[in-house]
Coordinates of C-alpha atoms and ligand atoms in Angstrom, one line a residue:
M271 CA -86.4 -13.8 28.3
S272 CA -85.6 -17.4 30.1
P273 CA -85.9 -18.4 33.8
S274 CA -83.9 -17.8 36.3
R275 CA -80.3 -19.4 35.9
P276 CA -79.9 -20.4 39.6
K277 CA -78.5 -17.3 41.9
K278 CA -74.4 -18.2 42.7
P279 CA -75.4 -19.7 45.9
S280 CA -74.4 -19.2 49.1
I281 CA -72.3 -22.0 50.8
P282 CA -75.5 -23.8 53.1
E283 CA -75.0 -25.4 55.4
E284 CA -72.9 -29.2 55.5
K285 CA -75.6 -31.7 55.0
V286 CA -74.3 -34.4 56.1
A287 CA -72.8 -34.4 59.7
M288 CA -71.5 -38.6 59.8
S289 CA -69.8 -41.4 62.0
K290 CA -67.8 -43.6 62.1
S291 CA -69.6 -46.7 62.8
P292 CA -72.5 -47.7 64.4
P293 CA -73.6 -47.3 67.0
S294 CA -71.5 -44.0 68.4
C295 CA -73.3 -40.9 69.0
Q296 CA -73.1 -38.2 66.2
P297 CA -72.2 -34.7 66.0
N298 CA -75.0 -32.1 64.3
R299 CA -74.5 -30.6 60.8
R300 CA -73.5 -27.5 62.6
E301 CA -70.5 -29.0 64.2
F302 CA -69.9 -31.2 60.4
L303 CA -69.5 -27.7 59.0
K304 CA -67.7 -25.6 61.0
N305 CA -65.2 -27.9 62.0
S306 CA -65.2 -29.8 58.4
T307 CA -65.8 -28.8 54.9
G308 CA -66.5 -24.3 56.6
A309 CA -63.7 -24.0 57.9
V310 CA -61.4 -24.8 54.6
V311 CA -64.3 -23.1 52.6
G312 CA -63.1 -19.8 54.7
G313 CA -59.9 -20.5 54.2
S314 CA -57.7 -20.2 51.0
L315 CA -59.0 -23.1 48.4
A316 CA -54.8 -22.1 46.6
A317 CA -54.4 -23.8 50.6
T318 CA -56.1 -26.0 50.0
L319 CA -55.3 -27.7 46.3
G320 CA -51.5 -27.5 47.5
A321 CA -51.7 -29.5 49.6
A322 CA -52.8 -32.3 47.8
R323 CA -51.3 -34.7 45.4
A324 CA -51.3 -33.6 42.0
V325 CA -51.7 -36.0 39.2
H326 CA -49.3 -36.2 36.9
A327 CA -50.4 -35.1 33.2
G328 CA -49.4 -37.1 30.1
G329 CA -47.0 -39.6 32.7
S330 CA -47.7 -43.1 32.9
E331 CA -47.6 -42.8 36.4
T332 CA -50.0 -44.5 39.4
I333 CA -53.8 -43.4 40.0
R334 CA -54.7 -44.7 42.9
V335 CA -58.5 -44.5 43.0
G336 CA -60.7 -44.7 46.2
L337 CA -64.5 -46.5 46.1
I338 CA -66.5 -44.7 48.3
G339 CA -70.2 -47.1 48.1
C340 CA -68.7 -50.2 47.9
G341 CA -72.6 -51.7 45.9
G342 CA -73.6 -52.9 42.4
R343 CA -72.5 -49.7 40.7
G344 CA -69.2 -48.8 41.8
S345 CA -67.9 -52.1 42.3
G346 CA -69.2 -51.5 38.4
A347 CA -67.7 -48.5 37.5
A348 CA -64.5 -49.6 39.8
M349 CA -63.8 -51.5 36.8
N350 CA -65.1 -49.6 34.6
A351 CA -62.1 -46.9 35.8
V352 CA -59.7 -50.3 35.9
R353 CA -60.2 -50.9 32.4
A354 CA -60.2 -47.5 31.2
D355 CA -56.3 -46.8 32.5
E356 CA -53.4 -48.9 32.1
G357 CA -52.3 -47.0 35.4
V358 CA -54.7 -47.1 37.5
R359 CA -55.4 -49.2 40.4
I360 CA -58.3 -49.5 43.1
T361 CA -56.4 -48.6 46.8
A362 CA -58.5 -48.0 49.4
M363 CA -63.1 -48.8 49.8
A364 CA -64.7 -46.9 52.5
E365 CA -68.7 -48.7 52.4
A366 CA -71.0 -47.8 55.3
F367 CA -71.6 -52.1 55.7
D368 CA -69.0 -54.3 56.4
D369 CA -70.4 -57.1 54.5
R370 CA -71.3 -55.1 51.7
L371 CA -67.6 -53.6 51.0
Q372 CA -66.6 -57.3 51.8
R373 CA -68.1 -59.1 48.5
S374 CA -67.1 -55.9 46.9
R375 CA -63.3 -56.0 47.8
Q376 CA -63.7 -60.1 47.1
I377 CA -65.3 -59.5 43.4
L378 CA -63.0 -56.6 43.0
A379 CA -60.5 -59.3 43.2
R380 CA -61.6 -61.6 41.4
Q381 CA -62.2 -59.3 38.2
A382 CA -59.5 -56.6 38.1
G383 CA -56.7 -59.1 39.8
D384 CA -53.4 -57.1 40.8
K385 CA -55.0 -53.6 40.0
L386 CA -56.7 -54.2 43.5
E387 CA -54.1 -53.4 45.5
V388 CA -56.9 -52.8 48.6
D389 CA -55.1 -54.2 52.0
D390 CA -57.1 -54.6 55.0
D391 CA -56.0 -50.9 56.5
H392 CA -57.6 -49.7 53.4
C393 CA -60.8 -49.9 53.8
F394 CA -63.1 -48.1 55.6
V395 CA -66.5 -48.7 57.6
G396 CA -69.3 -46.4 59.1
F397 CA -70.7 -43.0 57.8
D398 CA -67.1 -41.6 58.6
A399 CA -65.5 -43.8 56.4
Y400 CA -65.4 -41.1 53.1
K401 CA -63.7 -39.7 55.7
D402 CA -60.4 -42.6 55.9
L403 CA -60.7 -43.0 52.7
L404 CA -60.3 -39.0 51.4
A405 CA -57.3 -38.8 54.2
S406 CA -55.6 -41.7 52.4
D407 CA -52.7 -40.4 49.1
V408 CA -55.8 -41.7 46.3
D409 CA -56.1 -39.6 43.6
V410 CA -59.9 -40.4 42.9
V411 CA -62.8 -41.3 44.2
I412 CA -65.6 -42.9 42.9
L413 CA -68.8 -41.4 44.6
A414 CA -71.6 -44.0 44.1
T415 CA -73.3 -44.1 47.5
P416 CA -76.9 -43.9 47.9
P417 CA -77.5 -40.1 46.4
H418 CA -77.9 -38.4 49.5
F419 CA -74.6 -37.8 50.9
R420 CA -73.4 -37.1 47.5
P421 CA -73.1 -32.8 48.5
A422 CA -71.5 -33.5 51.5
H423 CA -69.2 -36.1 49.8
L424 CA -68.4 -34.1 46.1
R425 CA -67.6 -31.3 48.3
A426 CA -65.0 -33.5 50.6
A427 CA -63.8 -34.9 47.5
I428 CA -62.6 -31.6 46.5
L429 CA -61.4 -29.8 49.9
A430 CA -59.2 -32.8 49.3
G431 CA -58.1 -32.3 45.9
K432 CA -59.2 -34.9 44.1
H433 CA -60.8 -35.8 41.1
V434 CA -64.0 -37.1 41.3
F435 CA -66.4 -39.4 39.2
C436 CA -69.5 -39.0 41.0
E437 CA -72.6 -41.0 40.4
K438 CA -76.0 -39.8 39.3
P439 CA -77.9 -38.0 40.9
V440 CA -76.2 -35.2 42.8
A441 CA -78.4 -35.0 45.1
V442 CA -82.0 -35.3 46.6
D443 CA -83.3 -31.9 47.2
P444 CA -83.0 -28.3 45.9
T445 CA -80.5 -27.4 49.8
G446 CA -78.7 -30.7 48.2
V447 CA -78.3 -29.1 44.6
R448 CA -77.0 -25.7 45.5
H449 CA -74.7 -27.1 47.6
V450 CA -72.9 -29.8 44.2
L451 CA -73.5 -26.1 42.5
E452 CA -70.9 -24.3 44.2
T453 CA -68.4 -27.7 44.9
A454 CA -68.5 -27.3 41.1
T455 CA -67.4 -24.1 40.7
M456 CA -64.5 -25.2 43.5
A457 CA -63.1 -27.5 41.6
K458 CA -62.5 -25.9 38.5
Q459 CA -60.7 -23.0 41.0
L460 CA -58.9 -26.6 42.1
N461 CA -58.1 -27.3 38.7
L462 CA -60.5 -30.8 39.2
S463 CA -61.9 -32.8 37.3
I464 CA -66.0 -33.6 37.7
V465 CA -66.7 -36.1 35.9
S466 CA -70.6 -37.3 36.0
G467 CA -72.8 -40.7 36.2
L468 CA -75.4 -39.4 33.9
C469 CA -73.8 -41.8 31.7
W470 CA -75.8 -41.4 28.5
R471 CA -74.1 -38.2 28.1
Y472 CA -71.1 -40.5 27.5
D473 CA -71.9 -43.3 25.1
L474 CA -70.9 -42.7 21.0
G475 CA -74.8 -43.3 19.5
V476 CA -76.8 -40.8 21.5
R477 CA -74.3 -38.5 21.4
E478 CA -74.7 -38.2 17.3
T479 CA -78.0 -38.4 17.6
M480 CA -78.2 -35.8 19.4
K481 CA -75.8 -33.9 17.3
Q482 CA -78.4 -34.4 14.6
I483 CA -81.6 -33.3 16.4
Q484 CA -78.8 -30.2 18.2
D485 CA -77.9 -29.5 13.6
G486 CA -81.4 -29.3 12.9
A487 CA -82.2 -32.8 11.0
I488 CA -86.3 -32.3 12.6
G489 CA -86.2 -28.7 12.4
D490 CA -87.5 -27.0 15.3
I491 CA -88.4 -29.2 18.4
V492 CA -91.9 -28.7 19.4
A493 CA -92.4 -31.5 22.0
I494 CA -90.1 -34.4 23.7
Q495 CA -91.8 -37.2 25.8
E496 CA -89.6 -39.2 27.8
N497 CA -90.5 -42.8 29.0
Y498 CA -89.0 -44.6 31.6
L499 CA -91.6 -48.0 31.6
T500 CA -89.9 -50.8 34.0
G501 CA -89.9 -54.0 36.5
T502 CA -89.4 -53.4 40.0
L503 CA -85.5 -53.2 41.6
W504 CA -83.9 -55.3 44.5
H505 CA -84.7 -54.5 48.4
R506 CA -82.8 -56.5 50.8
G507 CA -85.6 -57.4 53.0
R508 CA -85.0 -56.7 57.0
K509 CA -83.8 -58.3 60.0
P510 CA -84.5 -58.2 63.0
E511 CA -81.0 -57.0 64.6
W512 CA -81.2 -53.9 62.4
S513 CA -81.9 -50.4 63.5
E514 CA -84.4 -48.1 61.7
M515 CA -81.3 -46.2 60.3
E516 CA -80.3 -49.1 59.3
F517 CA -82.9 -51.2 57.8
Q518 CA -83.0 -47.8 56.0
I519 CA -80.1 -47.1 54.4
R520 CA -80.0 -51.1 53.3
N521 CA -82.9 -49.8 51.2
W522 CA -82.5 -46.9 50.2
L523 CA -84.3 -47.0 47.1
Y524 CA -87.5 -46.7 48.4
F525 CA -86.5 -43.0 50.9
T526 CA -87.0 -40.3 50.0
W527 CA -84.3 -38.8 52.2
L528 CA -82.2 -41.3 50.8
S529 CA -82.6 -41.5 47.1
G530 CA -84.6 -38.7 46.3
D531 CA -87.7 -41.1 45.5
H532 CA -87.1 -43.2 41.8
I533 CA -88.1 -39.6 39.4
V534 CA -85.2 -38.5 40.9
E535 CA -82.4 -42.0 41.2
Q536 CA -83.5 -43.1 37.8
F537 CA -85.5 -41.3 35.5
I538 CA -83.4 -38.8 36.0
H539 CA -81.9 -40.2 33.2
S540 CA -84.6 -39.7 31.0
L541 CA -84.8 -35.9 32.1
D542 CA -81.3 -35.0 31.9
K543 CA -81.7 -36.7 27.5
A544 CA -84.9 -33.0 28.4
M545 CA -82.5 -31.0 29.2
W546 CA -79.9 -31.2 26.8
L547 CA -81.4 -31.6 24.1
M548 CA -82.9 -28.1 25.7
G549 CA -79.8 -26.7 25.4
D550 CA -79.6 -26.9 29.8
Q551 CA -81.5 -24.1 30.0
P552 CA -84.2 -25.0 32.8
P553 CA -87.6 -25.3 32.0
K554 CA -90.5 -22.6 33.7
R555 CA -92.3 -25.1 35.2
C556 CA -94.5 -28.5 36.0
F557 CA -97.3 -29.8 36.7
G558 CA -97.5 -33.7 37.8
L559 CA -99.5 -36.9 39.2
G560 CA -98.6 -40.3 41.0
G561 CA -98.5 -42.3 43.2
R562 CA -98.3 -46.1 45.1
Q563 CA -100.4 -48.4 43.3
V564 CA -98.9 -51.7 43.8
R565 CA -95.7 -51.4 46.2
T566 CA -98.4 -50.3 49.6
D567 CA -96.9 -52.6 51.9
E568 CA -94.3 -50.7 54.6
K569 CA -91.3 -52.8 53.3
W570 CA -91.4 -50.5 50.4
G571 CA -90.5 -47.6 52.7
H572 CA -93.0 -44.3 51.5
V573 CA -91.5 -43.9 47.2
Y574 CA -94.6 -43.2 45.3
D575 CA -94.3 -46.5 42.4
H576 CA -95.5 -44.4 39.2
F577 CA -95.0 -40.4 38.4
A578 CA -96.5 -38.5 34.7
V579 CA -95.4 -35.1 34.6
G580 CA -95.6 -32.6 32.1
Y581 CA -92.9 -29.4 32.1
E582 CA -92.5 -26.1 30.0
W583 CA -89.8 -24.2 28.8
E584 CA -89.9 -20.6 28.3
N585 CA -90.4 -21.3 25.0
G586 CA -93.3 -23.5 24.6
V587 CA -92.1 -26.0 23.7
K588 CA -93.0 -29.3 26.4
T589 CA -91.8 -32.6 27.7
Y590 CA -94.3 -35.1 28.7
A591 CA -92.6 -37.3 31.6
F592 CA -93.4 -41.2 32.5
T593 CA -92.1 -43.1 34.4
R594 CA -93.5 -46.4 36.2
Q595 CA -91.3 -49.5 38.3
I596 CA -94.2 -51.6 38.4
A597 CA -94.0 -55.4 37.7
N598 CA -95.4 -57.3 34.8
C599 CA -96.2 -54.4 33.0
R600 CA -95.2 -52.8 29.5
N601 CA -91.9 -51.7 29.6
D602 CA -90.4 -48.7 27.5
V603 CA -87.1 -46.3 27.5
E604 CA -87.3 -44.2 24.8
D605 CA -86.3 -40.2 24.1
Y606 CA -89.7 -39.6 22.0
V607 CA -88.5 -36.4 20.2
L608 CA -90.7 -34.2 17.7
G609 CA -89.7 -31.3 16.1
T610 CA -91.3 -29.2 12.7
K611 CA -89.3 -31.4 9.9
G612 CA -89.8 -34.8 11.7
R613 CA -89.1 -37.3 14.9
A614 CA -85.9 -39.4 16.7
R615 CA -85.4 -41.5 18.8
V616 CA -82.9 -40.6 21.1
L617 CA -81.8 -44.1 22.0
K618 CA -82.5 -46.2 19.0
H619 CA -80.9 -43.7 17.1
T620 CA -82.8 -42.8 14.8
I621 CA -84.4 -39.8 12.5
E622 CA -87.2 -40.0 10.3
G623 CA -88.1 -36.3 8.8
E624 CA -86.5 -35.1 4.8
R625 CA -84.2 -36.8 5.1
D626 CA -84.2 -41.1 7.3
W627 CA -80.2 -41.3 8.9
R628 CA -79.9 -43.8 11.4
Y629 CA -76.4 -44.1 13.1
P630 CA -74.0 -45.9 11.1
G631 CA -71.0 -45.3 13.8
P632 CA -69.9 -48.5 16.3
K633 CA -71.1 -49.4 18.9
G634 CA -68.1 -49.7 21.7
P635 CA -66.7 -48.9 24.1
S636 CA -69.9 -48.7 26.6
M637 CA -71.0 -45.4 27.7
Y638 CA -70.4 -46.9 31.1
D639 CA -66.5 -47.4 29.8
N640 CA -66.5 -44.4 27.6
E641 CA -67.3 -41.9 30.8
H642 CA -63.8 -43.1 32.3
R643 CA -61.6 -43.4 29.2
E644 CA -62.8 -39.4 28.9
F645 CA -62.0 -39.1 32.6
F646 CA -58.8 -40.1 33.7
A647 CA -58.0 -39.4 28.9
G648 CA -58.4 -36.6 30.8
I649 CA -56.4 -35.7 33.6
R650 CA -53.6 -37.7 32.1
A651 CA -53.5 -34.5 29.4
G652 CA -54.9 -31.4 31.8
N653 CA -57.8 -31.5 30.1
L654 CA -60.1 -31.0 33.1
I655 CA -64.0 -32.3 32.9
N656 CA -66.9 -30.4 35.3
N657 CA -69.8 -31.1 34.5
G658 CA -70.3 -30.6 37.9
E659 CA -73.4 -28.1 36.2
Y660 CA -75.5 -30.5 34.2
M661 CA -75.3 -33.2 36.8
S662 CA -77.0 -30.4 39.2
Y663 CA -79.6 -29.2 36.8
S664 CA -80.7 -32.2 35.3
T665 CA -80.5 -33.7 39.7
L666 CA -82.6 -30.2 39.8
L667 CA -85.4 -31.2 37.3
A668 CA -85.7 -34.3 39.1
I669 CA -86.6 -32.8 42.1
M670 CA -88.9 -30.4 41.0
G671 CA -91.2 -33.1 39.4
R672 CA -91.5 -35.0 42.6
E673 CA -92.5 -32.4 44.2
A674 CA -95.6 -30.9 41.5
C675 CA -96.6 -35.3 41.6
Y676 CA -96.6 -35.1 46.2
T677 CA -98.6 -31.5 46.3
G678 CA -100.8 -31.5 43.4
Q679 CA -99.8 -28.4 42.1
E680 CA -97.9 -26.4 39.8
I681 CA -94.1 -25.9 40.2
T682 CA -91.7 -23.3 39.0
W683 CA -87.6 -23.5 38.1
D684 CA -87.2 -20.2 40.0
E685 CA -88.9 -21.8 43.3
A686 CA -87.2 -25.0 43.1
I687 CA -83.5 -23.5 42.7
N688 CA -84.6 -21.1 46.3
S689 CA -86.7 -23.6 47.7
T690 CA -85.7 -24.4 51.1
Q691 CA -86.6 -28.3 51.2
D692 CA -83.7 -30.2 53.0
L693 CA -84.3 -34.3 53.4
T694 CA -81.3 -34.6 56.1
P695 CA -83.3 -36.3 59.6
A696 CA -82.0 -34.8 62.3
E697 CA -79.6 -37.2 63.4
Y698 CA -77.8 -40.2 61.7
Q699 CA -77.7 -42.2 64.3
W700 CA -78.2 -46.5 64.6
G701 CA -81.1 -46.3 65.6
D702 CA -84.1 -44.6 65.5
V703 CA -85.3 -42.8 62.3
E704 CA -88.3 -41.1 61.2
V705 CA -91.1 -43.7 59.1
P706 CA -91.5 -40.1 56.8
A707 CA -96.2 -40.8 55.6
V708 CA -96.0 -41.1 51.8
A709 CA -97.2 -37.9 50.0
R710 CA -100.6 -37.4 48.9
P711 CA -101.1 -34.4 46.6
G712 CA -103.4 -31.6 47.9
V713 CA -102.5 -31.7 51.4
T714 CA -98.4 -32.6 51.5
K715 CA -96.5 -28.8 50.6
F716 CA -93.4 -28.2 48.9
A717 CA -90.9 -25.6 51.4
Ligands
NAD988 N1 -75.7 -44.5 35.8 C1 -75.8 -46.0 36.4 O1 -76.5 -46.3 35.2 C2 -76.9 -46.3 38.0 C3 -76.6 -47.5 37.5 C4 -76.9 -47.8 38.6 C5 -76.7 -46.8 40.5 N2 -75.9 -46.0 39.5 C6 -76.1 -44.7 40.9 O2 -75.2 -45.3 42.2 C7 -74.8 -45.1 43.5 C8 -74.8 -46.2 43.8 O3 -76.4 -46.9 43.6 P1 -75.8 -48.7 43.8 O4 -77.5 -49.1 42.5 O5 -74.6 -49.7 43.4 O6 -76.5 -49.2 44.7 P2 -75.8 -49.6 46.4 O7 -77.6 -49.6 47.3 O8 -75.2 -51.5 45.0 O9 -75.0 -49.6 46.8 C9 -74.7 -48.3 47.3 C10 -73.7 -48.8 48.4 O10 -73.3 -47.7 49.4 C11 -72.9 -47.5 50.6 N3 -73.3 -46.3 52.1 C12 -75.0 -46.6 52.0 N4 -74.3 -45.2 52.9 C13 -72.9 -44.9 52.8 C14 -71.6 -43.7 53.5 N5 -72.8 -43.2 54.0 N6 -71.1 -43.9 53.1 C15 -70.6 -45.5 52.2 N7 -71.2 -46.3 51.7 C16 -72.6 -46.2 51.4 C17 -74.9 -49.1 51.1 O11 -74.3 -49.6 51.8 C18 -74.7 -50.1 49.5 O12 -73.1 -51.0 49.3 C19 -76.7 -44.5 43.0 O13 -76.5 -42.7 43.6 C20 -77.3 -44.9 42.2 O14 -78.2 -43.8 40.8 C21 -76.1 -45.3 38.9

């Protein structure tokens, strides 16, 4: 018997309530649910679709794209969108901070030229910026904020009738994962695309290597090893005029409520490939070890700098998963797959076994360009893509690994999918916010 798929979730309480700009007061989560999402969910999805502008299948009509979260990846994704389809125009931008928005706007003006059509009236700043953008006349949105905001932004985008390119991970806690699963179902009912930023699924060489493995080139899979061993990422410092909330959001990587910790934020790419190899069936259980050995200063928030997790599937297959963000160590990012008749390296695109194989195909387009090509081609052709289920399950796989390491306990899939953990802060306001303690195995509990 395979581990249970998530039960059809009931509509969970909205995860995010956000205000316009600092330092105004915020509605609480309950009010947000009542005022926006809840009202529409309680009503008719078809009516919502009726209000949305359909993007035209087969045509060459302009597709207006709005960018929510104008950082490194959001700006990059906007360029992928522009390159993917002649008719794409970036017409609106939403950001928590004006300086970040203007920086991205300048970069895009240089790179996208006249395909950037964002006037001042379509630049929205603050926690509520996404709502203003969704109310503007865009057909497609790119969601590229820190992952914490994804469940609420995705729900609002789908209910506003927009096709979505949705960066990974899609949540930071199981409550958010269930919310996204439910939104993905709504998207199907509304004939809207959700394409995930789990970009390796759109890499031609990885796809072909996966196909070889699934067609039996290494026999039955016995074990998988996932390595994502890298150095440190950026840190944006602290300015005296910043509130604690602003500091945390600007340095979101280092706060679990915003990023999910790096096992969720970054290592999800590898864990997603393990899920893919296992036919997108979830494992039964996992255990893990982790900690922070080098990034111990308070500037690094409270996240770990290394994790090691052992996942076990119902059929006995195990995945040994290692990730580290520490400078000056041996780095390696690869998926090693051991089978009864051979072995494979997914990122190297090689198979050694009864018949050695190496991917012979073209290198390009890049996976980032390709996911947008397929996204826009699908919208034009009416072949809508919905990656909602796997992007949610892979996010949960990473969350359960994190919780096994944080608590020092075994975590089952059923515990993870049913967990009530919700890392949403009590209030969204530009003032004080708790600095969570570093998790301590044996002491920290999983809700
Ligand atoms: N697929 C990939 O290979 C890949 C690569 C990098 C990042 N990512 C993902 O993309 C997302 C963004 O990462 P990034 O590297 O661009 O980070 P970033 O910090 O450069 O950009 C995120 C931006 O979102 C803004 N923001 C924060 N809260 C917001 C809110 N509530 N509303 C609007 N804007 C808000 C931030 O100010 C920031 O400018 C993350 O989920 C990350 O995991 C994916």
